[in-house]
């Protein structure tokens, strides 16, 4: 069993298909016998992700700062909920608990979490695969930015190659598990 740390939006967004993408990803991850490590909320895409995993009887581990328990409505159905003190601690704890990572569509918090892990890989503190679910091309501009960094030699090939990109959930899970 692999514990997969998933980063995704705390909001729902305005694209009706996004919720289904998150729910479906959680369900597929759990169906494969992986456990989900995530931000612990019950709202938005994060909530749908956890609901999808729970619907498949998956293990769901939330990591949420105390100050966000009310705001992000800590998920009552989670198998375990780690309540930490700060946002920095949340990222640290998620990294301690995860064997691999996957990023789903989200906003700036999602990107903060993604780059926390990418920079940890760059510095050699982390050695796990990092997936980017590029559903409907959502992350195309971000991938283009990473490729620009590589072109300008501002990021090394080893770090760039660590970010695995797939458009389909099954394809990315195949490469993370
Ligand atoms: P967003 O993509 O902005 O909807 O945020 C997704 C999740 O990332 C939410 O649960 C935020 O609370 C969380 N988040 C935002 N900033 C940080 C941070 N600096 N460290 C850890 N988590 C964060």
PDB file of C-alpha atoms and ligand atoms in Angstrom:
ATOM      1  CA  UNK A   1       0.000   0.000   0.000  1.00  0.00           C
ATOM      2  CA  UNK A   2       1.248   3.435  -0.948  1.00  0.00           C
ATOM      3  CA  UNK A   3       0.251   6.579   0.904  1.00  0.00           C
ATOM      4  CA  UNK A   4      -0.382   9.216  -1.720  1.00  0.00           C
ATOM      5  CA  UNK A   5      -0.336  12.866  -0.696  1.00  0.00           C
ATOM      6  CA  UNK A   6      -2.811  14.707  -2.874  1.00  0.00           C
ATOM      7  CA  UNK A   7      -2.928  18.488  -3.263  1.00  0.00           C
ATOM      8  CA  UNK A   8      -6.025  20.104  -4.741  1.00  0.00           C
ATOM      9  CA  UNK A   9      -8.314  23.086  -4.391  1.00  0.00           C
ATOM     10  CA  UNK A  10     -10.251  23.923  -1.265  1.00  0.00           C
ATOM     11  CA  UNK A  11     -12.777  25.565  -3.599  1.00  0.00           C
ATOM     12  CA  UNK A  12     -15.125  23.940  -6.072  1.00  0.00           C
ATOM     13  CA  UNK A  13     -14.383  26.281  -8.965  1.00  0.00           C
ATOM     14  CA  UNK A  14     -16.870  27.093 -11.706  1.00  0.00           C
ATOM     15  CA  UNK A  15     -16.276  24.070 -13.943  1.00  0.00           C
ATOM     16  CA  UNK A  16     -18.891  21.423 -13.204  1.00  0.00           C
ATOM     17  CA  UNK A  17     -16.515  18.558 -14.147  1.00  0.00           C
ATOM     18  CA  UNK A  18     -13.886  19.455 -11.532  1.00  0.00           C
ATOM     19  CA  UNK A  19     -15.740  17.927  -8.586  1.00  0.00           C
ATOM     20  CA  UNK A  20     -16.124  14.683 -10.481  1.00  0.00           C
ATOM     21  CA  UNK A  21     -12.414  14.634 -11.355  1.00  0.00           C
ATOM     22  CA  UNK A  22     -11.516  14.956  -7.660  1.00  0.00           C
ATOM     23  CA  UNK A  23     -14.080  12.403  -6.493  1.00  0.00           C
ATOM     24  CA  UNK A  24     -13.084   9.948  -9.198  1.00  0.00           C
ATOM     25  CA  UNK A  25      -9.390  10.310  -8.361  1.00  0.00           C
ATOM     26  CA  UNK A  26     -10.054   9.577  -4.678  1.00  0.00           C
ATOM     27  CA  UNK A  27     -12.131   6.537  -5.606  1.00  0.00           C
ATOM     28  CA  UNK A  28      -9.517   5.119  -7.982  1.00  0.00           C
ATOM     29  CA  UNK A  29      -6.707   5.683  -5.502  1.00  0.00           C
ATOM     30  CA  UNK A  30      -8.635   3.833  -2.786  1.00  0.00           C
ATOM     31  CA  UNK A  31      -9.715   1.095  -5.187  1.00  0.00           C
ATOM     32  CA  UNK A  32      -6.031   0.344  -5.781  1.00  0.00           C
ATOM     33  CA  UNK A  33      -5.547  -0.054  -2.042  1.00  0.00           C
ATOM     34  CA  UNK A  34      -3.631   3.181  -1.541  1.00  0.00           C
ATOM     35  CA  UNK A  35      -4.274   5.486   1.375  1.00  0.00           C
ATOM     36  CA  UNK A  36      -5.006   9.167   0.844  1.00  0.00           C
ATOM     37  CA  UNK A  37      -3.099  11.872   2.685  1.00  0.00           C
ATOM     38  CA  UNK A  38      -4.645  15.294   2.099  1.00  0.00           C
ATOM     39  CA  UNK A  39      -5.427  18.666   3.641  1.00  0.00           C
ATOM     40  CA  UNK A  40      -8.290  17.337   5.744  1.00  0.00           C
ATOM     41  CA  UNK A  41     -11.140  19.582   4.592  1.00  0.00           C
ATOM     42  CA  UNK A  42     -14.643  18.565   3.591  1.00  0.00           C
ATOM     43  CA  UNK A  43     -15.246  21.452   1.209  1.00  0.00           C
ATOM     44  CA  UNK A  44     -14.507  21.963  -2.465  1.00  0.00           C
ATOM     45  CA  UNK A  45     -12.335  19.627  -4.488  1.00  0.00           C
ATOM     46  CA  UNK A  46     -10.566  18.407  -1.340  1.00  0.00           C
ATOM     47  CA  UNK A  47     -13.857  17.267   0.115  1.00  0.00           C
ATOM     48  CA  UNK A  48     -14.862  15.493  -3.101  1.00  0.00           C
ATOM     49  CA  UNK A  49     -11.472  13.772  -3.207  1.00  0.00           C
ATOM     50  CA  UNK A  50     -11.903  12.434   0.337  1.00  0.00           C
ATOM     51  CA  UNK A  51     -15.534  11.449  -0.289  1.00  0.00           C
ATOM     52  CA  UNK A  52     -14.456   9.472  -3.354  1.00  0.00           C
ATOM     53  CA  UNK A  53     -11.828   7.560  -1.374  1.00  0.00           C
ATOM     54  CA  UNK A  54     -14.206   6.921   1.543  1.00  0.00           C
ATOM     55  CA  UNK A  55     -16.892   5.626  -0.828  1.00  0.00           C
ATOM     56  CA  UNK A  56     -14.399   2.918  -1.839  1.00  0.00           C
ATOM     57  CA  UNK A  57     -13.634   2.172   1.828  1.00  0.00           C
ATOM     58  CA  UNK A  58     -10.213   3.770   1.483  1.00  0.00           C
ATOM     59  CA  UNK A  59      -8.040   5.030   4.305  1.00  0.00           C
ATOM     60  CA  UNK A  60      -8.204   8.823   4.439  1.00  0.00           C
ATOM     61  CA  UNK A  61      -5.717  10.769   6.533  1.00  0.00           C
ATOM     62  CA  UNK A  62      -6.263  14.510   6.893  1.00  0.00           C
ATOM     63  CA  UNK A  63      -3.670  17.044   8.022  1.00  0.00           C
ATOM     64  CA  UNK A  64      -5.183  20.366   8.990  1.00  0.00           C
ATOM     65  CA  UNK A  65      -3.998  23.371  11.005  1.00  0.00           C
ATOM     66  CA  UNK A  66      -6.112  24.031  14.099  1.00  0.00           C
ATOM     67  CA  UNK A  67      -7.039  27.459  12.772  1.00  0.00           C
ATOM     68  CA  UNK A  68      -8.504  25.901   9.594  1.00  0.00           C
ATOM     69  CA  UNK A  69     -10.620  23.200  11.269  1.00  0.00           C
ATOM     70  CA  UNK A  70     -13.706  25.417  11.127  1.00  0.00           C
ATOM     71  CA  UNK A  71     -12.919  27.315   7.923  1.00  0.00           C
ATOM     72  CA  UNK A  72     -12.192  24.258   5.793  1.00  0.00           C
ATOM     73  CA  UNK A  73     -14.630  22.096   7.816  1.00  0.00           C
ATOM     74  CA  UNK A  74     -12.375  19.243   8.854  1.00  0.00           C
ATOM     75  CA  UNK A  75     -13.826  16.062   7.367  1.00  0.00           C
ATOM     76  CA  UNK A  76     -15.741  14.075   9.986  1.00  0.00           C
ATOM     77  CA  UNK A  77     -15.525  10.857   8.008  1.00  0.00           C
ATOM     78  CA  UNK A  78     -11.726  10.729   7.754  1.00  0.00           C
ATOM     79  CA  UNK A  79      -9.964   7.652   9.122  1.00  0.00           C
ATOM     80  CA  UNK A  80      -7.498   9.909  10.964  1.00  0.00           C
ATOM     81  CA  UNK A  81      -7.106  13.651  11.327  1.00  0.00           C
ATOM     82  CA  UNK A  82      -3.776  15.207  12.279  1.00  0.00           C
ATOM     83  CA  UNK A  83      -4.410  18.650  13.753  1.00  0.00           C
ATOM     84  CA  UNK A  84      -1.244  20.729  13.499  1.00  0.00           C
ATOM     85  CA  UNK A  85      -0.430  24.287  14.503  1.00  0.00           C
ATOM     86  CA  UNK A  86       0.755  25.952  11.303  1.00  0.00           C
ATOM     87  CA  UNK A  87       0.520  25.740   7.518  1.00  0.00           C
ATOM     88  CA  UNK A  88       4.236  24.920   7.406  1.00  0.00           C
ATOM     89  CA  UNK A  89       3.677  22.028   9.808  1.00  0.00           C
ATOM     90  CA  UNK A  90       0.838  20.792   7.612  1.00  0.00           C
ATOM     91  CA  UNK A  91       3.126  20.502   4.611  1.00  0.00           C
ATOM     92  CA  UNK A  92       5.838  18.869   6.713  1.00  0.00           C
ATOM     93  CA  UNK A  93       3.449  16.331   8.203  1.00  0.00           C
ATOM     94  CA  UNK A  94       1.942  15.535   4.802  1.00  0.00           C
ATOM     95  CA  UNK A  95       5.439  14.882   3.504  1.00  0.00           C
ATOM     96  CA  UNK A  96       6.257  12.616   6.464  1.00  0.00           C
ATOM     97  CA  UNK A  97       3.122  10.592   5.801  1.00  0.00           C
ATOM     98  CA  UNK A  98       3.306  10.332   1.990  1.00  0.00           C
ATOM     99  CA  UNK A  99       5.242   7.929  -0.237  1.00  0.00           C
ATOM    100  CA  UNK A 100       4.218   9.677  -3.453  1.00  0.00           C
ATOM    101  CA  UNK A 101       2.374  12.870  -4.429  1.00  0.00           C
ATOM    102  CA  UNK A 102      -0.212  13.925  -6.909  1.00  0.00           C
ATOM    103  CA  UNK A 103      -1.518  17.393  -7.665  1.00  0.00           C
ATOM    104  CA  UNK A 104      -5.036  17.913  -8.956  1.00  0.00           C
ATOM    105  CA  UNK A 105      -6.490  21.214 -10.133  1.00  0.00           C
ATOM    106  CA  UNK A 106      -6.439  23.865  -7.437  1.00  0.00           C
ATOM    107  CA  UNK A 107      -5.429  27.418  -6.709  1.00  0.00           C
ATOM    108  CA  UNK A 108      -2.413  29.090  -5.155  1.00  0.00           C
ATOM    109  CA  UNK A 109      -2.457  26.921  -2.011  1.00  0.00           C
ATOM    110  CA  UNK A 110      -2.270  23.840  -4.203  1.00  0.00           C
ATOM    111  CA  UNK A 111       0.696  25.263  -6.091  1.00  0.00           C
ATOM    112  CA  UNK A 112       2.390  26.208  -2.822  1.00  0.00           C
ATOM    113  CA  UNK A 113       2.118  22.607  -1.668  1.00  0.00           C
ATOM    114  CA  UNK A 114       3.276  21.238  -5.027  1.00  0.00           C
ATOM    115  CA  UNK A 115       6.354  23.446  -5.092  1.00  0.00           C
ATOM    116  CA  UNK A 116       7.149  22.691  -1.470  1.00  0.00           C
ATOM    117  CA  UNK A 117       7.631  19.093  -2.575  1.00  0.00           C
ATOM    118  CA  UNK A 118       9.389  19.928  -5.864  1.00  0.00           C
ATOM    119  CA  UNK A 119      11.881  22.150  -4.045  1.00  0.00           C
ATOM    120  CA  UNK A 120      12.439  19.448  -1.429  1.00  0.00           C
ATOM    121  CA  UNK A 121      13.291  17.039  -4.269  1.00  0.00           C
ATOM    122  CA  UNK A 122      15.614  19.623  -5.780  1.00  0.00           C
ATOM    123  CA  UNK A 123      17.454  19.960  -2.470  1.00  0.00           C
ATOM    124  CA  UNK A 124      17.574  16.203  -1.939  1.00  0.00           C
ATOM    125  CA  UNK A 125      15.316  16.202   1.144  1.00  0.00           C
ATOM    126  CA  UNK A 126      12.632  14.237  -0.666  1.00  0.00           C
ATOM    127  CA  UNK A 127      12.824  11.428  -3.176  1.00  0.00           C
ATOM    128  CA  UNK A 128       9.240  10.510  -4.001  1.00  0.00           C
ATOM    129  CA  UNK A 129       7.493  10.697  -7.371  1.00  0.00           C
ATOM    130  CA  UNK A 130       5.361  13.797  -7.943  1.00  0.00           C
ATOM    131  CA  UNK A 131       2.399  13.539 -10.267  1.00  0.00           C
ATOM    132  CA  UNK A 132       0.497  16.323 -11.976  1.00  0.00           C
ATOM    133  CA  UNK A 133      -2.971  15.333 -13.178  1.00  0.00           C
ATOM    134  CA  UNK A 134      -3.184  17.553 -16.229  1.00  0.00           C
ATOM    135  CA  UNK A 135      -6.867  16.955 -16.745  1.00  0.00           C
ATOM    136  CA  UNK A 136      -8.248  18.859 -19.742  1.00  0.00           C
ATOM    137  CA  UNK A 137      -4.898  20.640 -19.959  1.00  0.00           C
ATOM    138  CA  UNK A 138      -5.478  22.561 -16.716  1.00  0.00           C
ATOM    139  CA  UNK A 139      -1.764  22.609 -15.932  1.00  0.00           C
ATOM    140  CA  UNK A 140      -0.509  23.372 -19.460  1.00  0.00           C
ATOM    141  CA  UNK A 141       0.713  26.887 -18.478  1.00  0.00           C
ATOM    142  CA  UNK A 142       2.505  25.510 -15.409  1.00  0.00           C
ATOM    143  CA  UNK A 143       4.183  22.771 -17.464  1.00  0.00           C
ATOM    144  CA  UNK A 144       5.245  25.406 -19.987  1.00  0.00           C
ATOM    145  CA  UNK A 145       6.775  27.411 -17.126  1.00  0.00           C
ATOM    146  CA  UNK A 146       8.716  24.388 -15.862  1.00  0.00           C
ATOM    147  CA  UNK A 147       9.966  23.779 -19.410  1.00  0.00           C
ATOM    148  CA  UNK A 148      11.023  27.427 -19.697  1.00  0.00           C
ATOM    149  CA  UNK A 149      12.997  27.060 -16.448  1.00  0.00           C
ATOM    150  CA  UNK A 150      14.662  23.971 -17.889  1.00  0.00           C
ATOM    151  CA  UNK A 151      15.430  25.739 -21.183  1.00  0.00           C
ATOM    152  CA  UNK A 152      17.091  28.586 -19.278  1.00  0.00           C
ATOM    153  CA  UNK A 153      18.891  26.063 -17.048  1.00  0.00           C
ATOM    154  CA  UNK A 154      17.267  27.549 -13.957  1.00  0.00           C
ATOM    155  CA  UNK A 155      16.012  24.123 -12.980  1.00  0.00           C
ATOM    156  CA  UNK A 156      17.962  20.921 -13.542  1.00  0.00           C
ATOM    157  CA  UNK A 157      16.715  18.043 -15.699  1.00  0.00           C
ATOM    158  CA  UNK A 158      16.565  15.684 -12.705  1.00  0.00           C
ATOM    159  CA  UNK A 159      14.124  17.977 -10.894  1.00  0.00           C
ATOM    160  CA  UNK A 160      12.075  18.679 -14.024  1.00  0.00           C
ATOM    161  CA  UNK A 161      11.838  14.973 -14.846  1.00  0.00           C
ATOM    162  CA  UNK A 162      10.578  14.205 -11.362  1.00  0.00           C
ATOM    163  CA  UNK A 163       7.291  15.944 -12.178  1.00  0.00           C
ATOM    164  CA  UNK A 164       5.243  13.255 -13.910  1.00  0.00           C
ATOM    165  CA  UNK A 165       2.447  14.546 -16.106  1.00  0.00           C
ATOM    166  CA  UNK A 166      -0.571  12.573 -17.291  1.00  0.00           C
ATOM    167  CA  UNK A 167      -4.056  13.614 -18.360  1.00  0.00           C
ATOM    168  CA  UNK A 168      -5.830  10.516 -17.010  1.00  0.00           C
ATOM    169  CA  UNK A 169      -6.142   9.342 -13.400  1.00  0.00           C
ATOM    170  CA  UNK A 170      -5.351   5.703 -14.172  1.00  0.00           C
ATOM    171  CA  UNK A 171      -2.248   6.654 -16.141  1.00  0.00           C
ATOM    172  CA  UNK A 172      -0.845   8.787 -13.348  1.00  0.00           C
ATOM    173  CA  UNK A 173      -1.683   6.229 -10.664  1.00  0.00           C
ATOM    174  CA  UNK A 174       0.153   3.589 -12.718  1.00  0.00           C
ATOM    175  CA  UNK A 175       3.255   5.766 -12.512  1.00  0.00           C
ATOM    176  CA  UNK A 176       2.952   6.638  -8.812  1.00  0.00           C
ATOM    177  CA  UNK A 177       1.995   3.347  -7.212  1.00  0.00           C
TER     178      UNK A 177
HETATM  179  P1  LIG B   1      -6.177  26.380  -2.793  1.00  0.00           P
HETATM  180  O1  LIG B   1      -5.499  25.672  -3.916  1.00  0.00           O
HETATM  181  O2  LIG B   1      -5.755  27.826  -2.685  1.00  0.00           O
HETATM  182  O3  LIG B   1      -7.661  26.198  -2.798  1.00  0.00           O
HETATM  183  O4  LIG B   1      -5.612  25.711  -1.474  1.00  0.00           O
HETATM  184  C1  LIG B   1      -5.622  24.322  -1.341  1.00  0.00           C
HETATM  185  C2  LIG B   1      -5.247  23.949   0.054  1.00  0.00           C
HETATM  186  O5  LIG B   1      -3.927  24.383   0.330  1.00  0.00           O
HETATM  187  C3  LIG B   1      -6.132  24.547   1.140  1.00  0.00           C
HETATM  188  O6  LIG B   1      -6.445  23.523   2.066  1.00  0.00           O
HETATM  189  C4  LIG B   1      -5.236  25.573   1.796  1.00  0.00           C
HETATM  190  O7  LIG B   1      -5.540  25.707   3.171  1.00  0.00           O
HETATM  191  C5  LIG B   1      -3.884  24.928   1.627  1.00  0.00           C
HETATM  192  N1  LIG B   1      -2.797  25.899   1.723  1.00  0.00           N
HETATM  193  C6  LIG B   1      -2.761  27.156   1.267  1.00  0.00           C
HETATM  194  N2  LIG B   1      -1.575  27.753   1.560  1.00  0.00           N
HETATM  195  C7  LIG B   1      -0.857  26.823   2.236  1.00  0.00           C
HETATM  196  C8  LIG B   1       0.435  26.809   2.837  1.00  0.00           C
HETATM  197  N3  LIG B   1       1.233  27.874   2.793  1.00  0.00           N
HETATM  198  N4  LIG B   1       0.828  25.654   3.449  1.00  0.00           N
HETATM  199  C9  LIG B   1       0.023  24.574   3.513  1.00  0.00           C
HETATM  200  N5  LIG B   1      -1.199  24.532   2.980  1.00  0.00           N
HETATM  201  C10 LIG B   1      -1.641  25.636   2.345  1.00  0.00           C
END
